[in-house]
Tab-separated table of C-alpha atoms and ligand atoms in Angstrom:
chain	number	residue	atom	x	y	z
D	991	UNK	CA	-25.823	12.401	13.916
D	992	UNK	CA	-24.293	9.251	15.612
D	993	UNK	CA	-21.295	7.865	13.424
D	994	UNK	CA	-19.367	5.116	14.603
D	995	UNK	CA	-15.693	5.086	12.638
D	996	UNK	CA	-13.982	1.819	12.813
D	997	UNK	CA	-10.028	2.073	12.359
D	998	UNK	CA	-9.712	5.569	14.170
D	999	UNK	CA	-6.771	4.939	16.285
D	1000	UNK	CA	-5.081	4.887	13.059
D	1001	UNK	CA	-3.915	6.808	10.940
D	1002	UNK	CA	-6.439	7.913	8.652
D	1003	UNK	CA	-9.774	7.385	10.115
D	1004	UNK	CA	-8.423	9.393	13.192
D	1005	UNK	CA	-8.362	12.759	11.033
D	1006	UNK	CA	-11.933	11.587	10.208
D	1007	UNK	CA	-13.181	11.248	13.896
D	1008	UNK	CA	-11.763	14.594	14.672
D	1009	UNK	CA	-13.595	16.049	11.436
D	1010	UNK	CA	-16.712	14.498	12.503
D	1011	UNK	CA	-16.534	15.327	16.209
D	1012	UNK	CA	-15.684	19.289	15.469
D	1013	UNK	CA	-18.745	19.424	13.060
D	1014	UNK	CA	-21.079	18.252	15.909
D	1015	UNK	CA	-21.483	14.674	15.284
D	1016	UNK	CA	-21.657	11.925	17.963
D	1017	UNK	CA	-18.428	9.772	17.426
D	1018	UNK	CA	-18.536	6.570	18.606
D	1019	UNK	CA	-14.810	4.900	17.881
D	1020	UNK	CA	-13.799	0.988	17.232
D	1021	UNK	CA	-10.398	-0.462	17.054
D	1022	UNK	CA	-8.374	-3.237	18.673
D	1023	UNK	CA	-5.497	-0.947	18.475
D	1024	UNK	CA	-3.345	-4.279	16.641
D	1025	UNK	CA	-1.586	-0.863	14.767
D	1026	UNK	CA	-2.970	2.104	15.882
D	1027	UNK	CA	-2.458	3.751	18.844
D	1028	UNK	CA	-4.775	5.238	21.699
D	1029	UNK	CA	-3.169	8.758	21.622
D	1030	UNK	CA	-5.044	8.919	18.081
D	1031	UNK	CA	-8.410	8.333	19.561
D	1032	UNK	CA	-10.579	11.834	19.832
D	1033	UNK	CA	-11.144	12.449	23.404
D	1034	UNK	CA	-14.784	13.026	23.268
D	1035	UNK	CA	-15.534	10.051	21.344
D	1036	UNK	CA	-16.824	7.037	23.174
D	1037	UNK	CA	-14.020	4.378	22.180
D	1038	UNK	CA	-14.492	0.464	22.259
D	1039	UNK	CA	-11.112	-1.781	22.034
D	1040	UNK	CA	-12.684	-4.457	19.931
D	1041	UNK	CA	-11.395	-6.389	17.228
D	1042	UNK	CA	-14.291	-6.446	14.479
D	1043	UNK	CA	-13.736	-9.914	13.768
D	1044	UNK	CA	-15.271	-10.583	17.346
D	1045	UNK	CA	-19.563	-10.449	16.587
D	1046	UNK	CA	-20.788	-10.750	19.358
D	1047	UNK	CA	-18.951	-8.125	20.634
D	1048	UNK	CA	-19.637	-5.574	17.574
D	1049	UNK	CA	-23.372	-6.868	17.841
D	1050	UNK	CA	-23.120	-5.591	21.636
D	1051	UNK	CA	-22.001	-2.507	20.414
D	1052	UNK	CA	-24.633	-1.579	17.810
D	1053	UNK	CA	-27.158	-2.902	20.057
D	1054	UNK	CA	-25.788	-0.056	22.420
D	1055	UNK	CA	-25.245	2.496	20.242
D	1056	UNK	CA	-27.397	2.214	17.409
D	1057	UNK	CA	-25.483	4.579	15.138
D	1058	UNK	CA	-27.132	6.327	12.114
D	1059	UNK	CA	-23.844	5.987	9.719
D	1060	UNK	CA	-20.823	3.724	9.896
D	1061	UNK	CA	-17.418	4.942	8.175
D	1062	UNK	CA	-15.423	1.493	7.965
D	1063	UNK	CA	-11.756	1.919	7.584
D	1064	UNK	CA	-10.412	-0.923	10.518
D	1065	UNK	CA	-8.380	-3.126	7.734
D	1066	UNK	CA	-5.360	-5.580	8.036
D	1067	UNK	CA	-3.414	-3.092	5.283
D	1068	UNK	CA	-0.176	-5.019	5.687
D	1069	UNK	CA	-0.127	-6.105	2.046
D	1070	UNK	CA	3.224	-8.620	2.596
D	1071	UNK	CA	1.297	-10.061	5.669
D	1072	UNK	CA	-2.075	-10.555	3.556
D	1073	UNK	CA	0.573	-12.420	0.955
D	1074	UNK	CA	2.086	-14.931	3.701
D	1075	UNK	CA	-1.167	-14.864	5.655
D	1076	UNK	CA	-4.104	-14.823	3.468
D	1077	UNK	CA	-6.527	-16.239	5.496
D	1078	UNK	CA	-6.048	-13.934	8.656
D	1079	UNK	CA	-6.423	-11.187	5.872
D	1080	UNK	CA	-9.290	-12.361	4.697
D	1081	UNK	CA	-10.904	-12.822	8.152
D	1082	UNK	CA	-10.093	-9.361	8.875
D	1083	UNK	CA	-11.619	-7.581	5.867
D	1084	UNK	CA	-13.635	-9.646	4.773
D	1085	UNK	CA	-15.511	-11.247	7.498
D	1086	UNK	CA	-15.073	-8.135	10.024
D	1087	UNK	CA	-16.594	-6.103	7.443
D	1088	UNK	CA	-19.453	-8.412	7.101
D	1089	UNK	CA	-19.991	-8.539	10.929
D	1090	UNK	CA	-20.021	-4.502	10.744
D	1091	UNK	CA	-22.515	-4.828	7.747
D	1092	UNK	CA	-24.826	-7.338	9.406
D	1093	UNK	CA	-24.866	-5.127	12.519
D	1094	UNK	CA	-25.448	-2.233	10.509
D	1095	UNK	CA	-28.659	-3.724	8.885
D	1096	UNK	CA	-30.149	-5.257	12.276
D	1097	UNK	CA	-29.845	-1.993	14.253
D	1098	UNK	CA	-31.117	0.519	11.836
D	1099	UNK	CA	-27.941	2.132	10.201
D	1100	UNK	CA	-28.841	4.026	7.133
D	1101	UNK	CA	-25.437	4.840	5.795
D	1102	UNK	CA	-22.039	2.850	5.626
D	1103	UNK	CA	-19.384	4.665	4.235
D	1104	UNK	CA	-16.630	1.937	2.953
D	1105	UNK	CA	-13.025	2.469	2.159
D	1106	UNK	CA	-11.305	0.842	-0.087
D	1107	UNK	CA	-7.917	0.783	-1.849
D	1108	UNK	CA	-7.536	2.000	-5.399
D	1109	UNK	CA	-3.652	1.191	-5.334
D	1110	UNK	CA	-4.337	-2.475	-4.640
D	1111	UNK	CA	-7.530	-3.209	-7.027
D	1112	UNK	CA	-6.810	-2.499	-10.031
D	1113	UNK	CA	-3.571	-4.600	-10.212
D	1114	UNK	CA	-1.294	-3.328	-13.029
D	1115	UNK	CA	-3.127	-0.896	-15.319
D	1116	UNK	CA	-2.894	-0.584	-18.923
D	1117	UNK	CA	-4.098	3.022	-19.419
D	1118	UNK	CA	-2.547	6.517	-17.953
D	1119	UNK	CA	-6.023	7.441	-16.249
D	1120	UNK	CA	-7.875	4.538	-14.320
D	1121	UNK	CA	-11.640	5.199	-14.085
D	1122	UNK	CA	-14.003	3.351	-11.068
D	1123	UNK	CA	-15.167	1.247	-13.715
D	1124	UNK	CA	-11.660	-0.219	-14.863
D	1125	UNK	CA	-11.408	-3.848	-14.639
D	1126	UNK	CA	-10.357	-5.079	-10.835
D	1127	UNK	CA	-7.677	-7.289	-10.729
D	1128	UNK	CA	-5.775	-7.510	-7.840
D	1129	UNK	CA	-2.235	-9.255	-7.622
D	1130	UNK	CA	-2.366	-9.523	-3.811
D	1131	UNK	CA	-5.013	-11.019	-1.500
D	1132	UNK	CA	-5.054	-8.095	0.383
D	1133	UNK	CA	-6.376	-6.117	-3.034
D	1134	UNK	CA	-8.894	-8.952	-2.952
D	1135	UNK	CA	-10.122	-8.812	0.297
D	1136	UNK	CA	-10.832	-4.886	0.286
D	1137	UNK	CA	-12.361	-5.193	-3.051
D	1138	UNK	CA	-14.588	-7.787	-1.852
D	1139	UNK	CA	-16.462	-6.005	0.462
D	1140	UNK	CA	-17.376	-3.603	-2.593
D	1141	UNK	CA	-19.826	-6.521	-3.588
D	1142	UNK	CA	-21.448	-7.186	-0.551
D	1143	UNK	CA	-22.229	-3.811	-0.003
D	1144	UNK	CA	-23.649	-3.382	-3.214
D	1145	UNK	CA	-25.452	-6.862	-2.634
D	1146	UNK	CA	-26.730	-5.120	0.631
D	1147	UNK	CA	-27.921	-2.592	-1.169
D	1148	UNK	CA	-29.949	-4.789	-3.536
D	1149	UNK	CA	-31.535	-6.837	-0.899
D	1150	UNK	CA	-31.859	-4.260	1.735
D	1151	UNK	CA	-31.653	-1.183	0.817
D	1152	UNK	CA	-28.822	-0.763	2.899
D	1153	UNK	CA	-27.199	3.197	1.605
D	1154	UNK	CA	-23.599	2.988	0.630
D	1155	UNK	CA	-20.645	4.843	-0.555
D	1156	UNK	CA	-17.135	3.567	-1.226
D	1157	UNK	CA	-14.180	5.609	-1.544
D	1158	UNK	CA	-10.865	4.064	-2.624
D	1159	UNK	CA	-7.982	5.797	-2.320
D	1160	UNK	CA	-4.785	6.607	-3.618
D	1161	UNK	CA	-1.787	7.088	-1.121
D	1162	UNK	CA	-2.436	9.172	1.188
D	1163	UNK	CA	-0.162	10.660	3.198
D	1164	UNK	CA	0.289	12.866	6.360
D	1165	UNK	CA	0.784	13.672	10.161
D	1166	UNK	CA	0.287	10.396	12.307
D	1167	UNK	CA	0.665	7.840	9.281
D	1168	UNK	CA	2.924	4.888	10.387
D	1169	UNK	CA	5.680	3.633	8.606
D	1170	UNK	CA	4.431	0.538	8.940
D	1171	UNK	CA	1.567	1.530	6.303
D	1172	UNK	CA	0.456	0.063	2.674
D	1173	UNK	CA	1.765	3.223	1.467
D	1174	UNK	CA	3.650	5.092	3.535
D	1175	UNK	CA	6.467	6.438	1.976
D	1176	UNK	CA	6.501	9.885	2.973
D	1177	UNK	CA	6.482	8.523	6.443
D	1178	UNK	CA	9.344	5.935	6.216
D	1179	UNK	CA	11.734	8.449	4.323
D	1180	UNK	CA	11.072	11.251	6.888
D	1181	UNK	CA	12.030	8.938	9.854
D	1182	UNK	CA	14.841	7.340	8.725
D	1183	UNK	CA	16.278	10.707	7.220
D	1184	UNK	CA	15.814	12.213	10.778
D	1185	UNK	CA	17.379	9.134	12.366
D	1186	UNK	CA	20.397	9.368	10.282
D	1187	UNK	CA	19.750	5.975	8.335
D	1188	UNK	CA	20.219	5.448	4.489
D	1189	UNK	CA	16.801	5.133	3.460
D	1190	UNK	CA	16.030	2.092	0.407
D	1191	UNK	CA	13.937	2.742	-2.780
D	1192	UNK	CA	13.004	-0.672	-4.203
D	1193	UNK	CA	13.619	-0.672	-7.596
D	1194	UNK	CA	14.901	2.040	-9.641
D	1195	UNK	CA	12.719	5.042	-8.193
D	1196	UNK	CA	10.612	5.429	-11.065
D	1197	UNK	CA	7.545	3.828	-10.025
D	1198	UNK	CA	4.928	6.501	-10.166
D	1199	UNK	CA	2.091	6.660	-7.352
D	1200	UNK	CA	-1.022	9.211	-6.987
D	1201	UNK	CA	-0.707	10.932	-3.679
D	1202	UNK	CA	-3.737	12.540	-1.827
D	1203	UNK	CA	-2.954	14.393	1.725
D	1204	UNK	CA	-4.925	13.695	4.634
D	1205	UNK	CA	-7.146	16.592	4.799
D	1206	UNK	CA	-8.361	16.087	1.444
D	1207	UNK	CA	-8.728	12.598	2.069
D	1208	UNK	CA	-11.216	13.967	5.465
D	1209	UNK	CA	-13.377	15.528	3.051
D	1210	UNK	CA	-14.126	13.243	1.020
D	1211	UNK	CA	-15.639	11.380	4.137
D	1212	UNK	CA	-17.559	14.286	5.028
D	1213	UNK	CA	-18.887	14.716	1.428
D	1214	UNK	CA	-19.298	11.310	1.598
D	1215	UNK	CA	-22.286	11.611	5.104
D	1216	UNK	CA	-24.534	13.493	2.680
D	1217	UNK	CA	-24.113	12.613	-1.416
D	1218	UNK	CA	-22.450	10.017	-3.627
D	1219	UNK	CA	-25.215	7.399	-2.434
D	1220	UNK	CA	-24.570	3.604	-3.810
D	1221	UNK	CA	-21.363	4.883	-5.701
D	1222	UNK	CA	-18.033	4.151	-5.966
D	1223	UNK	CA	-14.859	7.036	-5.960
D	1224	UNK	CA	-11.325	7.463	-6.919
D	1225	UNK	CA	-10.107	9.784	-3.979
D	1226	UNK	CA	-6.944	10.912	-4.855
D	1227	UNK	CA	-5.061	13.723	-7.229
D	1228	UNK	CA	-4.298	12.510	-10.813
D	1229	UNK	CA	-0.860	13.481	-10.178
D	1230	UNK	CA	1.843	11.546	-11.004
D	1231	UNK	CA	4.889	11.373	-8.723
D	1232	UNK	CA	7.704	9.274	-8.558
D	1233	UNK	CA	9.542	7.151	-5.494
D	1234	UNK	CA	12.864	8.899	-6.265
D	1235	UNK	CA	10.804	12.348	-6.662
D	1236	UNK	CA	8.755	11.575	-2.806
D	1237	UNK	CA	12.676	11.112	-1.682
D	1238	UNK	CA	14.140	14.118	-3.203
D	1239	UNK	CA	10.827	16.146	-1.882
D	1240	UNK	CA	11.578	14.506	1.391
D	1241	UNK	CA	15.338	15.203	1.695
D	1242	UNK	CA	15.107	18.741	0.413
D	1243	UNK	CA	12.420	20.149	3.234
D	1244	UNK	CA	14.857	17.965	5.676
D	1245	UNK	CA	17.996	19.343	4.368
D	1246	UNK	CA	19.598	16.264	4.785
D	1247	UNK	CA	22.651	15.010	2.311
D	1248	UNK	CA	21.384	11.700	1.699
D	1249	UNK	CA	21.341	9.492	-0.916
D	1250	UNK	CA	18.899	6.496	-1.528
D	1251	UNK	CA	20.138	3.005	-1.125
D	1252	UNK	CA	18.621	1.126	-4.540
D	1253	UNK	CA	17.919	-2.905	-3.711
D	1254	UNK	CA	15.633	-5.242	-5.997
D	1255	UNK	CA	11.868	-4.506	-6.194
D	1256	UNK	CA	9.403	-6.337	-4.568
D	1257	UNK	CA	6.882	-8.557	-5.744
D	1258	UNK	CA	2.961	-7.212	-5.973
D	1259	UNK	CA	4.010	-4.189	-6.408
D	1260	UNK	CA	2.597	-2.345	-9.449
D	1261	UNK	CA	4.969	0.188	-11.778
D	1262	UNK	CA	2.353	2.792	-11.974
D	1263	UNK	CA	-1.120	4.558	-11.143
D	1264	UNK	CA	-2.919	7.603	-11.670
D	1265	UNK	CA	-6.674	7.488	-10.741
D	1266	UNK	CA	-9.220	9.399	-12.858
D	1267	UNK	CA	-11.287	11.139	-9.771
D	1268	UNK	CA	-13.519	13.236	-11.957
D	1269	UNK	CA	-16.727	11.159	-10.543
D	1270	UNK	CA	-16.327	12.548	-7.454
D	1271	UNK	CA	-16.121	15.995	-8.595
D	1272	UNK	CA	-19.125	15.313	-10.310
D	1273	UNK	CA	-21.205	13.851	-7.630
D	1274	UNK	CA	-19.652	14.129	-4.514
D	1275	UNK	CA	-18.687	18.009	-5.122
D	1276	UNK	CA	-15.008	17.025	-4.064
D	1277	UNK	CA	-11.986	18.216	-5.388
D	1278	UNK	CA	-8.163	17.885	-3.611
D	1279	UNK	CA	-7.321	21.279	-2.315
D	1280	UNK	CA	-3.352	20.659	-1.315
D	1281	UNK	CA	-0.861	20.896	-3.533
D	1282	UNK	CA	2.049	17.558	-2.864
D	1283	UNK	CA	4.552	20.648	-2.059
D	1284	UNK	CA	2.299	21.937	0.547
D	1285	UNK	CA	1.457	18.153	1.639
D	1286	UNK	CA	4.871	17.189	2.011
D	1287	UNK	CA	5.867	20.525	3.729
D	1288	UNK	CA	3.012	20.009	6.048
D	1289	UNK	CA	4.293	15.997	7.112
D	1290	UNK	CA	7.878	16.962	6.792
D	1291	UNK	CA	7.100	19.428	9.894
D	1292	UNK	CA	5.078	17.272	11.586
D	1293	UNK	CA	7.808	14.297	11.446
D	1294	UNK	CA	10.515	16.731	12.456
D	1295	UNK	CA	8.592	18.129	16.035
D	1296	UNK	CA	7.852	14.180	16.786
D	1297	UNK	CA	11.630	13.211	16.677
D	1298	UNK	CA	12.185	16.695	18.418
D	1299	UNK	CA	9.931	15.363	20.786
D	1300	UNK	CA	11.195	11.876	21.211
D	1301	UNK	CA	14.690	13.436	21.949
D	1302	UNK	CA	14.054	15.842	24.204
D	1303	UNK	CA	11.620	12.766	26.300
D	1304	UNK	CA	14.893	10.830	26.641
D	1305	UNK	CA	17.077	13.615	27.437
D	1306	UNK	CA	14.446	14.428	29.941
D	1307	UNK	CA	14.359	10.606	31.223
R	1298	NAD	N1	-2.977	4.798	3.943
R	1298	NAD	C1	-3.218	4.655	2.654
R	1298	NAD	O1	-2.509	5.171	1.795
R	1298	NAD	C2	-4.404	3.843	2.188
R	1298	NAD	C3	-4.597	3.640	0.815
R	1298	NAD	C4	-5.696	2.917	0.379
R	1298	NAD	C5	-6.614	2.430	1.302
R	1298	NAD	N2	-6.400	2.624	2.627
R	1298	NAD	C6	-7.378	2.078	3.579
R	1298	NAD	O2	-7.653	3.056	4.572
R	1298	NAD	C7	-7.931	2.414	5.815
R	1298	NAD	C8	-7.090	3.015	6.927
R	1298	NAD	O3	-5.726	2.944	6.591
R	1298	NAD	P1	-4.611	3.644	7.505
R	1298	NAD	O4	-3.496	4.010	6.609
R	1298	NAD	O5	-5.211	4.669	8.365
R	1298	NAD	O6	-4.145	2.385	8.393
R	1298	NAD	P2	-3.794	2.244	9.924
R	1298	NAD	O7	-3.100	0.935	10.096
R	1298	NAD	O8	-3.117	3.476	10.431
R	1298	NAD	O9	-5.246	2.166	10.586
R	1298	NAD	C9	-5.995	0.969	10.598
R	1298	NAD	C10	-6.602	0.845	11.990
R	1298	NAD	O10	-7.413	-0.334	12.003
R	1298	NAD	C11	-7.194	-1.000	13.246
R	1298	NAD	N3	-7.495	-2.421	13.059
R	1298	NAD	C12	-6.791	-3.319	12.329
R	1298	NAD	N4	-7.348	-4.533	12.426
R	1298	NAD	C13	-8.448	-4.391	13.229
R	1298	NAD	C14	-9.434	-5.297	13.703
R	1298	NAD	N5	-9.402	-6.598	13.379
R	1298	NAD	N6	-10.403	-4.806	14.497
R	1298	NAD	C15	-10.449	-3.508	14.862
R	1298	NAD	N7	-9.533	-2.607	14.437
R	1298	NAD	C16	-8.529	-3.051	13.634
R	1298	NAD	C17	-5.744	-0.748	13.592
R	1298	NAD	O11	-5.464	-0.891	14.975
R	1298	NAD	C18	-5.545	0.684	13.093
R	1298	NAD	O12	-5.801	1.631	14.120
R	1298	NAD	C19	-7.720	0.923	5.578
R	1298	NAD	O13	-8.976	0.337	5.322
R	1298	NAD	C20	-6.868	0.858	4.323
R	1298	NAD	O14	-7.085	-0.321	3.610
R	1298	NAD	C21	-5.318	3.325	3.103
């Protein structure tokens, strides 16, 4: 099947392109590389730099490549950037997502697969398990603009027919996330701890997060090619973890003597989420499979051989 994946110089839509390329799909890749970077792009996938703001040039593309399913995850996902630059935000997720859509429909697509962010749509929730069908209310434009696209998909649907299926995640986490990320904690206190800085919890440490690691996160999107039609998902783990605990997790498979550096929180961020993913047990026969021990182990590792990596490049240089 041909399945073009927008986003997958990035972090997490790369892990999907590789998924989909080693089960035998045709992976055709889009992304104008404004974060990602072209060492994430699968090999044997055909790759087009384009920004998917540009239509004409994502209209070239379908007309080209006529894919069978599109898994959208090219976002602007800088949530302090969507605050200061809503508009840009919005022209990214919003409109670019429409282009995609529009392509989608005029070249035959049966399937777009649609990720979204759980973390920034249902603002500040008043229960300990939040359901797909909690009340959205975002407190940043960014939570807007990916929640947005929820409608016109299922708008799509309505008029024509066009086959969805959105997954929102939790924070994910994992080899090749950038610590530039929405949520990328794991990423940011690995770094720094390996680069001998004093890393910064904002706030107190006790805001609580739902992790979900990367390979989990891939099958989901692989569930996602065949069931779960015109739904919506929580993809993540229902477990509660803690900044200070993410730190401590951090600094302990490091080995490191560090201590965090507490300043004031900032604003849009929520105290606490756990998502409810029993819907996609249900229908899209997915469960997480790795443990946040065995997560963290895993990205630890993979942290520690890049900055072995980097070092021994400019020893070598
Ligand atoms: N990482 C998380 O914890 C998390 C949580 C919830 C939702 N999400 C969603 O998952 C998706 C991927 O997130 P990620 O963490 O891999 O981010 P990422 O920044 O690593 O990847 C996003 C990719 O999109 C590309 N991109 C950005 N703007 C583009 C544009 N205008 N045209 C073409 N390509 C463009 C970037 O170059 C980058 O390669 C996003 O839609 C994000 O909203 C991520």
């Amino acid at each position: 099947m041909k399945i073009l994946v927008t986003g997958a110089a990035g972090f997490v839509a790369s892990h999907v392109a590789d998924a989909y390329g080693s089960a035998g799909h045709d992976v055709v890749i889009v992304d104008d590389l404004s974060r990602g970077a072209e060492k994430n792009v699968n090999p044997k996938a055909r790759f087009y730099r384009c920004d998917i703001r540009d239509r004409e040039a994502i209209e070239k593309i379908f007309l080209l490549e006529k894919p069978a399913v599109v898994n959208h995850h090219a976002a602007q996902m800088d949530v302090r950037r969507g605050v200061r630059e809503p508009v840009f935000d919005a022209q990214v997720n919003i409109l670019g997502s429409l282009n995609l859509m529009e392509a989608a429909l005029a070249h035959g697509t049966k399937r777009f697969i649609y990720i979204a962010s759980a973390g920034a749509g249902y603002g500040e929730p008043k229960q300990t398990l939040v359901p797909e069908d909690y009340p959205i209310n975002p407190i940043t434009p960014y939570g807007i603009s990916k929640h947005t696209v929820e409608h016109y998909l299922f708008t799509f649907h309505f008029l024509y027919r066009l086959e969805y299926v959105v997954l929102r995640y939790g924070n994910v986490y994992g080899p090749r996330q950038s610590s530039q990320g929405e949520a990328g904690v794991f990423a940011i206190f690995s770094e720094q701890m390996l680069a001998g800085i004093q890393p910064v919890i904002y706030g107190d440490g006790s805001k609580v997060r739902d992790y979900v690691y990367i390979s989990d996160v891939v099958a989901a999107n692989v569930a996602a090619l065949e069931r779960g039609s015109n739904e919506i998902f929580n993809i993540s783990t229902c477990v509660e973890t803690t900044d200070l605990e993410v730190f401590q997790l951090v600094r302990d498979l490091l080995g490191k003597q560090v201590e965090p550096k507490y300043v004031a929180r900032r604003p849009g961020e929520i105290d606490r989420i756990c998502l409810d993913i029993s819907k996609a047990a249900r229908l899209l026969g997915w469960m997480p499979t790795v443990s946040l021990a065995e997560g963290a182990r895993r990205t630890v590792n993979y942290f520690r051989e890049m900055a072995t990596a980097t070092k021994s490049a400019s020893v070598a240089g």
